Every structure is written in C-alpha cells, then in structure tokens.
mmCIF file of C-alpha atoms in Angstrom:
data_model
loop_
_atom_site.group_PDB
_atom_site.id
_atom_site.type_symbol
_atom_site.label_atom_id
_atom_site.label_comp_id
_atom_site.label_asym_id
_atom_site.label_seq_id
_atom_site.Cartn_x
_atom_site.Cartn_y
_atom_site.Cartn_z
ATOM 1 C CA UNK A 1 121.992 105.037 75.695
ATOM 2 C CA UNK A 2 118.801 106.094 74.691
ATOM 3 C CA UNK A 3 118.467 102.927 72.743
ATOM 4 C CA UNK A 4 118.637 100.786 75.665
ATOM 5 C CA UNK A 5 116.516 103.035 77.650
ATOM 6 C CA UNK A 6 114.363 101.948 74.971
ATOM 7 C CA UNK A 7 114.915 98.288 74.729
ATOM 8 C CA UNK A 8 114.430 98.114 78.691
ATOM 9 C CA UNK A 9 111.152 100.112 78.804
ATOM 10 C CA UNK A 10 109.429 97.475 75.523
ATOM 11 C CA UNK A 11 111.044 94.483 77.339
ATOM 12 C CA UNK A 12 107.926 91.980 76.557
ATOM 13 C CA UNK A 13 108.583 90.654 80.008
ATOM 14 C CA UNK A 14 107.332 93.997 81.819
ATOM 15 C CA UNK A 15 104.284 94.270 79.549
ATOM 16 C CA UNK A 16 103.244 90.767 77.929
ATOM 17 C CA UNK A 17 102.581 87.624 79.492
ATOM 18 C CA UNK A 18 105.432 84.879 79.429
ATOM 19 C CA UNK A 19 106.206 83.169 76.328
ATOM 20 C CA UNK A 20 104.467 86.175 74.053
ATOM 21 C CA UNK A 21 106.627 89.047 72.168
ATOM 22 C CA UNK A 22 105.883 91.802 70.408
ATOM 23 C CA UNK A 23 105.983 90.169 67.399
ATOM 24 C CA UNK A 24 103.071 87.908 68.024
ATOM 25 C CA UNK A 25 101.025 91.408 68.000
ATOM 26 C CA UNK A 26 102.118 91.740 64.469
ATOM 27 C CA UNK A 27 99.629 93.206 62.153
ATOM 28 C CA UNK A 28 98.481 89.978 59.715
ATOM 29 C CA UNK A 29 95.734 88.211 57.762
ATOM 30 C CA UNK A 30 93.690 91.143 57.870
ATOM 31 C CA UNK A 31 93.647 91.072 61.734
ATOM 32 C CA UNK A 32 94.676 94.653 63.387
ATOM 33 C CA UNK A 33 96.394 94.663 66.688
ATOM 34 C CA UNK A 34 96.888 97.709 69.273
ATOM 35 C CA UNK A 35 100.046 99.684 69.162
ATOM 36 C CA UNK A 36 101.696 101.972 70.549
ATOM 37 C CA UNK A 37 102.611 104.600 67.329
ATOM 38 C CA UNK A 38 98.599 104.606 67.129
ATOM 39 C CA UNK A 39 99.088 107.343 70.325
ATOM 40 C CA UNK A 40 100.698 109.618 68.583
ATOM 41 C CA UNK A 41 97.488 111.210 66.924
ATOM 42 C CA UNK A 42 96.808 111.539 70.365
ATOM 43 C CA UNK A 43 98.336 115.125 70.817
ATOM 44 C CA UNK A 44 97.203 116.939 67.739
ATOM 45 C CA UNK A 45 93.806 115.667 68.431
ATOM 46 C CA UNK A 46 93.837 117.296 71.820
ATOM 47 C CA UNK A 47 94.689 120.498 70.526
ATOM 48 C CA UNK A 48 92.016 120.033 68.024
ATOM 49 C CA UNK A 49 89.795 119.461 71.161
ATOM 50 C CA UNK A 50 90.618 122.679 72.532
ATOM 51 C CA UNK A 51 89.760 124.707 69.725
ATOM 52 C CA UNK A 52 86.420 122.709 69.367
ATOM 53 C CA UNK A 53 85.693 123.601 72.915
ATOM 54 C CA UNK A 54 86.905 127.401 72.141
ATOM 55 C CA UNK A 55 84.224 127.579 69.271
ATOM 56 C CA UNK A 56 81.676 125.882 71.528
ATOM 57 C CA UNK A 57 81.918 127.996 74.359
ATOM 58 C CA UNK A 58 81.501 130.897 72.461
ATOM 59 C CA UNK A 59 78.728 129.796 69.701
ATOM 60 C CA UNK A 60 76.799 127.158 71.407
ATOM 61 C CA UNK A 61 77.276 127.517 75.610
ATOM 62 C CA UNK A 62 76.975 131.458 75.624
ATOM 63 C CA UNK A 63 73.914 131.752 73.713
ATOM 64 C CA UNK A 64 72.145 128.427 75.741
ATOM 65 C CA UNK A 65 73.686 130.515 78.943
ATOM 66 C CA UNK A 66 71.350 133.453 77.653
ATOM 67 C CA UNK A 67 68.586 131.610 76.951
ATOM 68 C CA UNK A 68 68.717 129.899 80.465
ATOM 69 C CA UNK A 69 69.283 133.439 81.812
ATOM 70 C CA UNK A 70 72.558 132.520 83.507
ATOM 71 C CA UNK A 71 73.219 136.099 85.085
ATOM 72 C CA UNK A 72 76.317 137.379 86.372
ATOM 73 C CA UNK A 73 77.032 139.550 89.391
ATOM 74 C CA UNK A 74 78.360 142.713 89.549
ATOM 75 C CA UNK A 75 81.984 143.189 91.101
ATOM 76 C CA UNK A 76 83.350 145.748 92.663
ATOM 77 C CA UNK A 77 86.682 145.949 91.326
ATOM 78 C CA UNK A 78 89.336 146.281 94.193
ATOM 79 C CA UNK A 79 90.810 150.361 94.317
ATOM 80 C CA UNK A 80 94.646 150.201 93.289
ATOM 81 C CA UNK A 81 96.666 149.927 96.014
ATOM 82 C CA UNK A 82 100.428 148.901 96.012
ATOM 83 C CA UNK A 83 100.970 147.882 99.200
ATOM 84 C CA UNK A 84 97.909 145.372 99.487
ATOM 85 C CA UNK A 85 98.673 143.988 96.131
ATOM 86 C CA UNK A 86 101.872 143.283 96.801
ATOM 87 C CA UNK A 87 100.751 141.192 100.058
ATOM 88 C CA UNK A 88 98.324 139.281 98.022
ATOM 89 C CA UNK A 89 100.148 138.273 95.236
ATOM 90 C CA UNK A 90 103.398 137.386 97.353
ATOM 91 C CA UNK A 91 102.550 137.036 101.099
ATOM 92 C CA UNK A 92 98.875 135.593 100.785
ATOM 93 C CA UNK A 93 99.659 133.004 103.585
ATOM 94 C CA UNK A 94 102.506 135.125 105.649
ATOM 95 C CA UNK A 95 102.087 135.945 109.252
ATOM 96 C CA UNK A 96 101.162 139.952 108.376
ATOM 97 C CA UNK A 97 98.028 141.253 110.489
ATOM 98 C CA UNK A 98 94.824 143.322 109.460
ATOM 99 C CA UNK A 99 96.695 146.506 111.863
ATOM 100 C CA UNK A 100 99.987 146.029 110.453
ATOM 101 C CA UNK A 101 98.561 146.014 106.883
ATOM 102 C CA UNK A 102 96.393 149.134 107.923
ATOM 103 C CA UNK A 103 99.275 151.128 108.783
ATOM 104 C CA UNK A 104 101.028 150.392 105.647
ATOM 105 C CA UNK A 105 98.569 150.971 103.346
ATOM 106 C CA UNK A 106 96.573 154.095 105.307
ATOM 107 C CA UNK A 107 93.392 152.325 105.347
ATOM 108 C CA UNK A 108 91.027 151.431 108.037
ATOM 109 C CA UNK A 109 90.877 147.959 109.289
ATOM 110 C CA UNK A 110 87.862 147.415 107.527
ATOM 111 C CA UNK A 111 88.385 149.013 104.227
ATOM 112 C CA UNK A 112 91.765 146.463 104.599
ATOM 113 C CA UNK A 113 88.946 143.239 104.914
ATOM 114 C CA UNK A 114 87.156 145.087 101.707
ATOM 115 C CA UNK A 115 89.305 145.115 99.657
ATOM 116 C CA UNK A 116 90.845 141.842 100.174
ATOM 117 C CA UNK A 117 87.373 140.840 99.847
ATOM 118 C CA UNK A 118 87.143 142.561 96.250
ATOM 119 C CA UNK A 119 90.505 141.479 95.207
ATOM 120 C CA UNK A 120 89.507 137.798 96.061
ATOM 121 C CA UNK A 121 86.403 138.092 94.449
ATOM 122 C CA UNK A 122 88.369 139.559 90.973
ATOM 123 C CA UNK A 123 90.000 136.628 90.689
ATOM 124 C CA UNK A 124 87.441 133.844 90.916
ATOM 125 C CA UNK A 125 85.899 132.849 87.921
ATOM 126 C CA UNK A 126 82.366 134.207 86.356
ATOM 127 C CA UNK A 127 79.485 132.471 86.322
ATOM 128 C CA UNK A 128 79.438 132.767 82.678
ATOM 129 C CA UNK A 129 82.597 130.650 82.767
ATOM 130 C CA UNK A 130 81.816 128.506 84.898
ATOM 131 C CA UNK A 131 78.174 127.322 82.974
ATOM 132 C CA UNK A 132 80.627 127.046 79.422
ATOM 133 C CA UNK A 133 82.880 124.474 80.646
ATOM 134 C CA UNK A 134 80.355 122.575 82.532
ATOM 135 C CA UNK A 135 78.314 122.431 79.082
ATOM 136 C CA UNK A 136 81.119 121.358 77.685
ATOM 137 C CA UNK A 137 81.872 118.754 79.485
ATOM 138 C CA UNK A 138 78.290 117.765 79.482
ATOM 139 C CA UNK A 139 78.566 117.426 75.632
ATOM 140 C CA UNK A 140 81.456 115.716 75.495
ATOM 141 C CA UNK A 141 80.376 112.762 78.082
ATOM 142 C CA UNK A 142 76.893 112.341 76.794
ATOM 143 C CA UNK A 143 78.117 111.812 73.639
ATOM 144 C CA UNK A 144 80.982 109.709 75.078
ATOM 145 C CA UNK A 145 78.708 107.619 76.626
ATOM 146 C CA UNK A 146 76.268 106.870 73.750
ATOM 147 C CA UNK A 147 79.284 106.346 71.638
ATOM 148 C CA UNK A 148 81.223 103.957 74.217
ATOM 149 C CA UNK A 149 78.129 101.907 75.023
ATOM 150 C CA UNK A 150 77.246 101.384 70.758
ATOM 151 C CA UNK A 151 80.554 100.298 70.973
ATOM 152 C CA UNK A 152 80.433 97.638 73.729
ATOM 153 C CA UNK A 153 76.765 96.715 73.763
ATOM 154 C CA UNK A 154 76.805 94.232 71.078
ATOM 155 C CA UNK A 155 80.148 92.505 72.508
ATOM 156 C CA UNK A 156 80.136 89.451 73.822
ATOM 157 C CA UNK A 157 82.113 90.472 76.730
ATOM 158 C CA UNK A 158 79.832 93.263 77.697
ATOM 159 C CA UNK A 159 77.973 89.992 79.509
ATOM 160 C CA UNK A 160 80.347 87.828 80.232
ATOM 161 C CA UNK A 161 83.582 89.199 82.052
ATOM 162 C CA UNK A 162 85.286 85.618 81.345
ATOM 163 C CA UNK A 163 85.200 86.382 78.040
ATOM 164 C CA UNK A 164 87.412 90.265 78.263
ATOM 165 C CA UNK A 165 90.498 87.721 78.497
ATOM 166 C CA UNK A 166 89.382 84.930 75.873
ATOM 167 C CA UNK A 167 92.459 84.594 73.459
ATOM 168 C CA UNK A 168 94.631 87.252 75.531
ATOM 169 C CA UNK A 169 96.542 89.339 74.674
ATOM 170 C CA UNK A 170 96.262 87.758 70.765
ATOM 171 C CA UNK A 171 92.857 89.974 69.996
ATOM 172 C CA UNK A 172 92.217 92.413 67.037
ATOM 173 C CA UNK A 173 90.526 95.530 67.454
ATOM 174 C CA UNK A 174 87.996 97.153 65.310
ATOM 175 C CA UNK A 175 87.631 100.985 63.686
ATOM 176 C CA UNK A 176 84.902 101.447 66.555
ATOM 177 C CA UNK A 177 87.316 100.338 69.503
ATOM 178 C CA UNK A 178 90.286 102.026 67.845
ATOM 179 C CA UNK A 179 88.469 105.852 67.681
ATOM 180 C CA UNK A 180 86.739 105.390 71.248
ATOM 181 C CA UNK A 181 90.093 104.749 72.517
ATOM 182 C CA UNK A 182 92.090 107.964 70.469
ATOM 183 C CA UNK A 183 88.961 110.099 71.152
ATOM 184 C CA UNK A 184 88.739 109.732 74.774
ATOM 185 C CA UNK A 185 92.658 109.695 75.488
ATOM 186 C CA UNK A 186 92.693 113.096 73.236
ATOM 187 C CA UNK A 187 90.459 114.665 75.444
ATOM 188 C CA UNK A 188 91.702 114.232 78.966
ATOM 189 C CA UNK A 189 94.803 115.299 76.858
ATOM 190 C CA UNK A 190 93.260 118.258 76.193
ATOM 191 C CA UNK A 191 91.480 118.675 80.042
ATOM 192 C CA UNK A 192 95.108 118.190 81.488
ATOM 193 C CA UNK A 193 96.373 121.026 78.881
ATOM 194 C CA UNK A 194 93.435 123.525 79.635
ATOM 195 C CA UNK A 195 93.439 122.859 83.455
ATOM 196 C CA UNK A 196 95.419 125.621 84.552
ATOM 197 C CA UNK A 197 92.936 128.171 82.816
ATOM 198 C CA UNK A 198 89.513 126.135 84.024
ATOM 199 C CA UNK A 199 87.621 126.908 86.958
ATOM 200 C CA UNK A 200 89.923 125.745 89.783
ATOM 201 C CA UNK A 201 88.573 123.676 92.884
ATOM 202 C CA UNK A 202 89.438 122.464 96.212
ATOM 203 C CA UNK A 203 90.330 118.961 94.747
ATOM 204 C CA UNK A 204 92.541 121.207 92.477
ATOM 205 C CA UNK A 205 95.472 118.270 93.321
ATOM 206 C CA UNK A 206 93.556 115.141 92.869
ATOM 207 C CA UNK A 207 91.866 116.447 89.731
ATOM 208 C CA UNK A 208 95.496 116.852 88.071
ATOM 209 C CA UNK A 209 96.297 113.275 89.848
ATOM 210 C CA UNK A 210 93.135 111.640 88.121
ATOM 211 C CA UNK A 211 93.722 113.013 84.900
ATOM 212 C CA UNK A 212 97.196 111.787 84.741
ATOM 213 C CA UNK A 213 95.992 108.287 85.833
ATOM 214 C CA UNK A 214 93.465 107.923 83.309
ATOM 215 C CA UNK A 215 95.857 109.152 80.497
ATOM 216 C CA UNK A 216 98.332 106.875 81.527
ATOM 217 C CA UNK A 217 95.631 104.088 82.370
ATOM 218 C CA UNK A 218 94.142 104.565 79.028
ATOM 219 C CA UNK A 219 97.827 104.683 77.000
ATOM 220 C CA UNK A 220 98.711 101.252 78.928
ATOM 221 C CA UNK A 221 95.708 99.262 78.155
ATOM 222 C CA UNK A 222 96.031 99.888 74.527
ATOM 223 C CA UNK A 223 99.602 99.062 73.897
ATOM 224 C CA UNK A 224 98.974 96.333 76.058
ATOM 225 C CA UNK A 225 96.066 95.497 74.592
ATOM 226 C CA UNK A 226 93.659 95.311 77.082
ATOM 227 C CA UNK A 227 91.243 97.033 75.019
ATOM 228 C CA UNK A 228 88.288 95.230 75.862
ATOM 229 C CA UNK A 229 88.309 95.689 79.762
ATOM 230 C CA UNK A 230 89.133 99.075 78.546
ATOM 231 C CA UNK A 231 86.201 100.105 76.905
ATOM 232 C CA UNK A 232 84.041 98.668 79.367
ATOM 233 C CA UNK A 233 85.888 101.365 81.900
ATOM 234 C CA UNK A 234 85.779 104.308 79.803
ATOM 235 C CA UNK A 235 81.858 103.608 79.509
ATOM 236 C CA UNK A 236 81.361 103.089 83.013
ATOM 237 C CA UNK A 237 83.093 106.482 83.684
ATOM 238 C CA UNK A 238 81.276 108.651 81.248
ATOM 239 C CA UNK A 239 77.795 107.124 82.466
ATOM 240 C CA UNK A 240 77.288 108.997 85.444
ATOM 241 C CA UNK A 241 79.381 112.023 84.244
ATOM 242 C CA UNK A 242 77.362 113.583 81.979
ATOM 243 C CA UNK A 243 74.465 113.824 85.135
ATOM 244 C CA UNK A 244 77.380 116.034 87.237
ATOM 245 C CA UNK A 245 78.057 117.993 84.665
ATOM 246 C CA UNK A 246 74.271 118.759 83.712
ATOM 247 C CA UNK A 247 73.030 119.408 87.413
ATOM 248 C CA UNK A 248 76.293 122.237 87.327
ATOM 249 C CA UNK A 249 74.162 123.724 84.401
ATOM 250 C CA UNK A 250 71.255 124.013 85.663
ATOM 251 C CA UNK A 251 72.550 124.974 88.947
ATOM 252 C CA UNK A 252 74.119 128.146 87.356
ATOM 253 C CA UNK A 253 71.452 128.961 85.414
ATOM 254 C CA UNK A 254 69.007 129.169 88.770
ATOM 255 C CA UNK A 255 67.282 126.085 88.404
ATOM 256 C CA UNK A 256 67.638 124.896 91.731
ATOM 257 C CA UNK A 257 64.881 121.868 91.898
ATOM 258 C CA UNK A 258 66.175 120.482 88.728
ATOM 259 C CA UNK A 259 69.815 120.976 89.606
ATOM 260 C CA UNK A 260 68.696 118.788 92.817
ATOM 261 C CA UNK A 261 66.801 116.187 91.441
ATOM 262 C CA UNK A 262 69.653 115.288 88.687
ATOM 263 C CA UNK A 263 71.952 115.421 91.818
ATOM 264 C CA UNK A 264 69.883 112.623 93.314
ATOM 265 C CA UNK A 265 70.037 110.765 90.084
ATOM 266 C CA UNK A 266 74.054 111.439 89.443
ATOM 267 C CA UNK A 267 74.304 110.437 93.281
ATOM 268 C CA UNK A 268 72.809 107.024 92.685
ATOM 269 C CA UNK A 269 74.381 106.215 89.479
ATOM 270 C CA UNK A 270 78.069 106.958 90.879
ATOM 271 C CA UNK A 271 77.702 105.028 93.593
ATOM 272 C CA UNK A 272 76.816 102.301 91.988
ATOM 273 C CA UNK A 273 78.938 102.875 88.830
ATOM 274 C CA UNK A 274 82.229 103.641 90.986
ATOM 275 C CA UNK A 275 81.712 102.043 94.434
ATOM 276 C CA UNK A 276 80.019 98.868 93.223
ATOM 277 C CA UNK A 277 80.535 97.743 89.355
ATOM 278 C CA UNK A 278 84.215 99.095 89.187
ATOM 279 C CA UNK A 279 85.385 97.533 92.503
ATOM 280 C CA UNK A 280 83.506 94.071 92.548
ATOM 281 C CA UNK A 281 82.925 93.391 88.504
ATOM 282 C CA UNK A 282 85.850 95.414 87.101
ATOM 283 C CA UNK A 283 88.544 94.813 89.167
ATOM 284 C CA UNK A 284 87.498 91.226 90.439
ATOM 285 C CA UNK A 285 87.792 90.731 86.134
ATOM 286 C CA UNK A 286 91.209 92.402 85.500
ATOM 287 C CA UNK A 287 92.811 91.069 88.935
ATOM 288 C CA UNK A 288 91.164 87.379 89.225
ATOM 289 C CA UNK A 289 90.529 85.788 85.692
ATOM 290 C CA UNK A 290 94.118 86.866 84.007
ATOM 291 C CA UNK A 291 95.250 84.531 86.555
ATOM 292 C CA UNK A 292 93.945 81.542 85.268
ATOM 293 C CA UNK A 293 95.621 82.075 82.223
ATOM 294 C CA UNK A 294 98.874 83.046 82.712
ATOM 295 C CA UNK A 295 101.140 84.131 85.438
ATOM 296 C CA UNK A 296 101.102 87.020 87.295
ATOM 297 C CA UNK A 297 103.605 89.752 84.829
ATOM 298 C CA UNK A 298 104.632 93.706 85.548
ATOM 299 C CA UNK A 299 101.702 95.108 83.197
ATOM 300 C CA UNK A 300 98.959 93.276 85.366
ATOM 301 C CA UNK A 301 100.324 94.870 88.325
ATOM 302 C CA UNK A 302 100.905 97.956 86.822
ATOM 303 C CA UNK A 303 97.746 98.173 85.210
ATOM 304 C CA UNK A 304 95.260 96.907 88.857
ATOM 305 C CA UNK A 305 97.575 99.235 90.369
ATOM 306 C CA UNK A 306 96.594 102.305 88.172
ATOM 307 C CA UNK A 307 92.958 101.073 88.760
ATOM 308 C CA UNK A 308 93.269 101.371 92.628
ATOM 309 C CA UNK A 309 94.567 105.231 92.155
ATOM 310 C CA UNK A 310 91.308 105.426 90.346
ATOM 311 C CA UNK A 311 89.062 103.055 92.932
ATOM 312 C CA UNK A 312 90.987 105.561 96.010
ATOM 313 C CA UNK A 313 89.908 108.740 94.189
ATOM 314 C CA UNK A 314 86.184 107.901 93.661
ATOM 315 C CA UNK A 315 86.120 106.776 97.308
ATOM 316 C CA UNK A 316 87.548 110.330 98.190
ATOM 317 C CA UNK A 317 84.552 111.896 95.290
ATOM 318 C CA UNK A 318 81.815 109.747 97.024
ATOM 319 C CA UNK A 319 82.671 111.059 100.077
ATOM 320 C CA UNK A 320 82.268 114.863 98.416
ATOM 321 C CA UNK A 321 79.308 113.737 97.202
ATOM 322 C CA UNK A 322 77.476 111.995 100.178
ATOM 323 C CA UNK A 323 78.222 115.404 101.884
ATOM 324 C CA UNK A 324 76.322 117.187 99.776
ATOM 325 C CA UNK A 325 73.368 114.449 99.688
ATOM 326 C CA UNK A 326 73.810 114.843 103.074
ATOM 327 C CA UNK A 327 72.674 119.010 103.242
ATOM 328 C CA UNK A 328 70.456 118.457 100.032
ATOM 329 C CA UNK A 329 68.325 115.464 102.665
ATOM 330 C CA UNK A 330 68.576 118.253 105.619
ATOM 331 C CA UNK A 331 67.239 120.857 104.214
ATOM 332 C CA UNK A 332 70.197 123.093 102.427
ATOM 333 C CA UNK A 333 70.872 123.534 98.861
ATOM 334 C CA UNK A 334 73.359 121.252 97.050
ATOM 335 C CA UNK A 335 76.437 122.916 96.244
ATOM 336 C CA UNK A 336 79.783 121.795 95.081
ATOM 337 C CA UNK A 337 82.266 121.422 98.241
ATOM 338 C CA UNK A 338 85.121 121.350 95.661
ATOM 339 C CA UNK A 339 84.689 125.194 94.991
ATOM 340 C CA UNK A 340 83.807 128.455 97.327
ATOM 341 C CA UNK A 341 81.423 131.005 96.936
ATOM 342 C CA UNK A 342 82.100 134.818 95.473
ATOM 343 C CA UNK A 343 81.978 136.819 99.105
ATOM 344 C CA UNK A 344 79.693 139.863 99.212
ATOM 345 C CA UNK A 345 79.263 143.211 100.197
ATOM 346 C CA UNK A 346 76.883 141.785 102.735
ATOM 347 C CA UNK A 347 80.059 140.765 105.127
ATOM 348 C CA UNK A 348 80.494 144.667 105.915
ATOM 349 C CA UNK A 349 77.666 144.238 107.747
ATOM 350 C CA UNK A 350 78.474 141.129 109.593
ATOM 351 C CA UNK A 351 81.754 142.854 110.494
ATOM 352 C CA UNK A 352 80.382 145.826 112.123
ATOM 353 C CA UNK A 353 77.854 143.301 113.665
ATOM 354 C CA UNK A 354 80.740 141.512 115.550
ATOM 355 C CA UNK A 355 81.612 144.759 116.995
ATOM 356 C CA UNK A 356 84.488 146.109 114.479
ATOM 357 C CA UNK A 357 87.066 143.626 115.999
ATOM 358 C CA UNK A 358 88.754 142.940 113.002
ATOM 359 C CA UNK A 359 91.154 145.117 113.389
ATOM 360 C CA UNK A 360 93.411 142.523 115.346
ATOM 361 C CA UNK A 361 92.819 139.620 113.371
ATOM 362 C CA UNK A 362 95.538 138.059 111.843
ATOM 363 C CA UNK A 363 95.114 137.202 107.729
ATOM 364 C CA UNK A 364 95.449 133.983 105.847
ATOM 365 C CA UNK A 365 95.584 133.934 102.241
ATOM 366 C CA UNK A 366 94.155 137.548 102.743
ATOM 367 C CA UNK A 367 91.341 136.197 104.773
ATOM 368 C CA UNK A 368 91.109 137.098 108.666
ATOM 369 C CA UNK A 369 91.189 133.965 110.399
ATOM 370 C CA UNK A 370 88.327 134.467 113.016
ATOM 371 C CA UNK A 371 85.806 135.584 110.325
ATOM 372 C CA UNK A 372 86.517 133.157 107.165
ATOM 373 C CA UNK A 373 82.847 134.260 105.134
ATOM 374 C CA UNK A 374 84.012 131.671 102.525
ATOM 375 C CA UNK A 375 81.367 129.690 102.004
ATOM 376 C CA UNK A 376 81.203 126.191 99.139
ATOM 377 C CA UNK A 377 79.532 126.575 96.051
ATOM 378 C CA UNK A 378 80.152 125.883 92.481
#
C-alpha cells in the first residue's frame, strides 16, 4: 500500500516534463542534481535554528534592547477572581453581559471592564519580546539577502529570464545554490515550529498559510529542480524584509522618525519587489517560457499555482501596508495594523467620561462592545 502511495506521488508524469524520468536526474560525471533525500537535513537544521535564535535573543537582542533603551510598561496584574477567569478563558466570545458578570463575581460594572482590561493586557506580549524576535528576524533576512544575491548575482540568469529554463530540468546545482536552498527552507521550518509562542497578529491565519506555502514552494522547486527561478524568489523576498523587520526595531525602541522613514523605504521596495517584479518578471518567466519548451505537466501547475497563494497574500500585505502609508502621509504614526495596542489605565477615565454606562454593555472576547479601546500597534 504504502509502496504505491509512493510510486503514485514520484510518478515523473506529475513532476517532470514528458519524455524525462527520474533517472535522467541521476547524479554523474561530476554533475550534481537536486533531490529530494537532500530535505531531510531540513528538520534538524530548524531545530538548530531555534536554539540559535534562543541564544540570540538572550545574548545579542536583550543587551542591543538595553542599549536602545527599549522600556517596558508596568502591568497591573489582574486580582484573582474565579468567576471572571473562568469567562475569559472559556466564554471569551459568549453572549454573557458586563451586569450579569457583575452579579456573579460581586464587582462593580467597572471594576468588571478593569479587570478584563488587566487580564487582556497579561496576556499580550512585552515589548521586550516583541523587539527580540523582530531583531531576529532582521538578522536572519539581511544576511539572507546578502547571501542569496552573492549567490545569484554572477548567474547568467540573474539577467536574462530566458535563460532560468536553458537545458531544463537537466541542470546541476552548486554548494552555493544547494545551502541557500537548505538554509532558507530550515528556517521557515523553524518560524512555522516557533509560531505558536511568537508575538501573535491579526493576520495570525495567513501568516501560518504563507509559511506553509513557502515551505512547500521551496521543497517543490528543488526536487523539481527549479532551482534557478528559485533562488531568484527567495532573494526577491528577503530584499525588502529585512527593512520591516528593522523599522519594528526601532519602532520599539522609541525611535519614531527613523522607524518612519525605513517604513517609507520598506514601503517602496515591497511594492515594487512583490506587486511588480514577482507578478510581471517572475511569474511571466515560470508561466510563459516553460511553454516553449515542453508541454504544459502537473508540477508547472502546481508550482504557478503555489506562486499565486503567494502573489494573493502580498496583495492582501500591500494593502496592510498602504494603510499605514496612508496615516504615516496624514499625519498619524505608523503602526502595525496586524497587532493591537496594550489598553491602559487611562480608559477608567474615558468610562466615567461616557457617563458610567457600561454597566449594560454586552462583552466580546471580554471587551464591551460599545467601547472597544483596542487600538493597532505593534
């Protein structure tokens, strides 16, 4: 069973042009082809990932955090109470009311909003934490990018798109293409592993939905061996990520013109990165000149198809983003939509402003509907 399961899934008809097999991939006269065993290392190297990042965090990103003067706030811890907890941790989106909950618990309306407010606030990640994995990140794509583009620059494909499908899908890769490849696939490994645990956003779903495409985009092209339009991808990514992740640094840290001015420059380059290059170089390469060399197969629509999951989430990003470009050119600070911002003690105020009518106001994942203070920030 499981060796047909097998035989079906390698049939070279679902991932190789007609007329090629496996075996013309074959390993010979010192030529090295793609395959797919070479994954394997894959998975230890994303653990190894995680426990570079661990060490990181705590030797490299906390001290730069200090020396940046990336502050945290003071939280008011939420008082114990049995009654509330249980409602938060099994009814967060029920149809229970500020009144009802007061009753139960023998708290005031407001002291109900509180600590809601506190309990929220508990759970949402430091500032601290959030500044580590952005430098993280940061280090990893800067370095991605530097690496990916000393390994493309000098190809002669890197200029001429034609020449991504010369001799397909008969071309040897080097040492340099074969550790861009295991590097980068190890660590959205390791970003899918850890994602549970990492500061979680809005786009919480298409985060986990772009992670999966890329490891699955990345694991195709290399047993399939299209490493060069590969390579050209993963650099194209990494080049505007490294910006994002450095304007979140300096955005914790207080920095607010700097954060704003990289933001401007990330802006630019992801637009034209993602909404330009990828759509009308990229894809017009891996959809229009395979044709004129062999038929249409199942791994070139598998493969474009994986590429418009990718083309469909930037689309959905660049929207994110122009909204913010949008507040930075009217006047208000840039801040992540894909996150909120910690509530404060401040919203006591605003409820006794609006008259102590909270009372009556119905709760949605602990927040009362008619006076949501959530604001987005990252």
């Amino acid at each position: 069973m499981l060796q047909t399961l097998h035989d079906y899934f390698w049939w070279e008809r679902l991932w190789l042009p007609v007329n090629l097999t496996w075996a013309d991939l074959e390993d010979r006269d010192g030529r090295v082809y793609a395959k797919a065993s070479d994954l394997y290392i894959t998975l230890p190297l994303a653990l190894l990932f995680l426990i570079i990042r661990y060490f990181f965090e705590l030797y490299v990103a906390t001290p730069l955090a200090a020396l940046l003067n990336v502050k945290e706030k003071t939280r008011l811890r939420a008082p114990p109470n049995p009654t509330l907890e249980h409602f938060y941790m099994t009814s967060g989106k029920g149809g229970e009311d500020v009144e009802l909950l007061s009753r139960q618990s023998g708290l005031s309306g407001r002291q109900v909003e509180r600590w809601f407010r506190r309990r929220r606030n508990q759970d949402r990640p430091s500032l601290l934490k959030k500044f580590r994995e952005a430098s993280w990140r940061f280090t990893f794509y800067l370095i991605a990018f530097i690496a990916g583009t000393a390994v493309i620059v000098d190809k002669p494909w890197f200029y001429d798109l034609r020449k991504v499908w010369e001799g397909y899908p008969i071309q040897s890769i080097i040492p340099s293409q074969y550790w861009y490849y295991m590097i980068e696939l190890s660590f959205y490994w390791s970003l899918l592993f850890s994602i549970a645990s990492d500061v979680k956003r809005k786009d919480f779903k298409e985060q986990i939905i772009h992670h999966v495409a890329t490891i699955i985009l990345i694991s195709f092209s290399w047993f399939a061996n299209y490493v060069r339009a590969g390579t050209l991808i993963m650099a194209l990514h990494d080049s505007s990520d490294y910006l994002l992740e450095s304007a979140k640094m300096f955005n914790y840290a207080g920095w607010k013109n700097t954060c704003n001015n990289i933001f401007i420059v990330f802006a630019i380059v992801f637009i034209i990165t993602r909404l330009v290059i990828l759509p009308f170089w990229i894809l017009h390469c891996t959809l229009v000149y395979p044709l004129e060399l062999y038929p249409a197969f199942f791994g070139y629509y598998f493969f474009n198809f994986m590429m418009g999951v990718l083309q469909l989430l930037h689309i959905f990003w660049a929207y994110l983003i122009l909204r913010m470009a949008h507040k930075f050119i009217t006047g208000k600070v840039v801040e992540d939509e894909r996150s909120d911002r910690e509530e404060t003690e401040s919203s006591e105020g605003e409820e006794a402003a609006a008259g102590g009518g909270a009372k009556n106001r119905p709760l949605a994942n602990g927040h009362p509907i008619l006076n949501n203070n959530h604001r987005k920030n990252d």
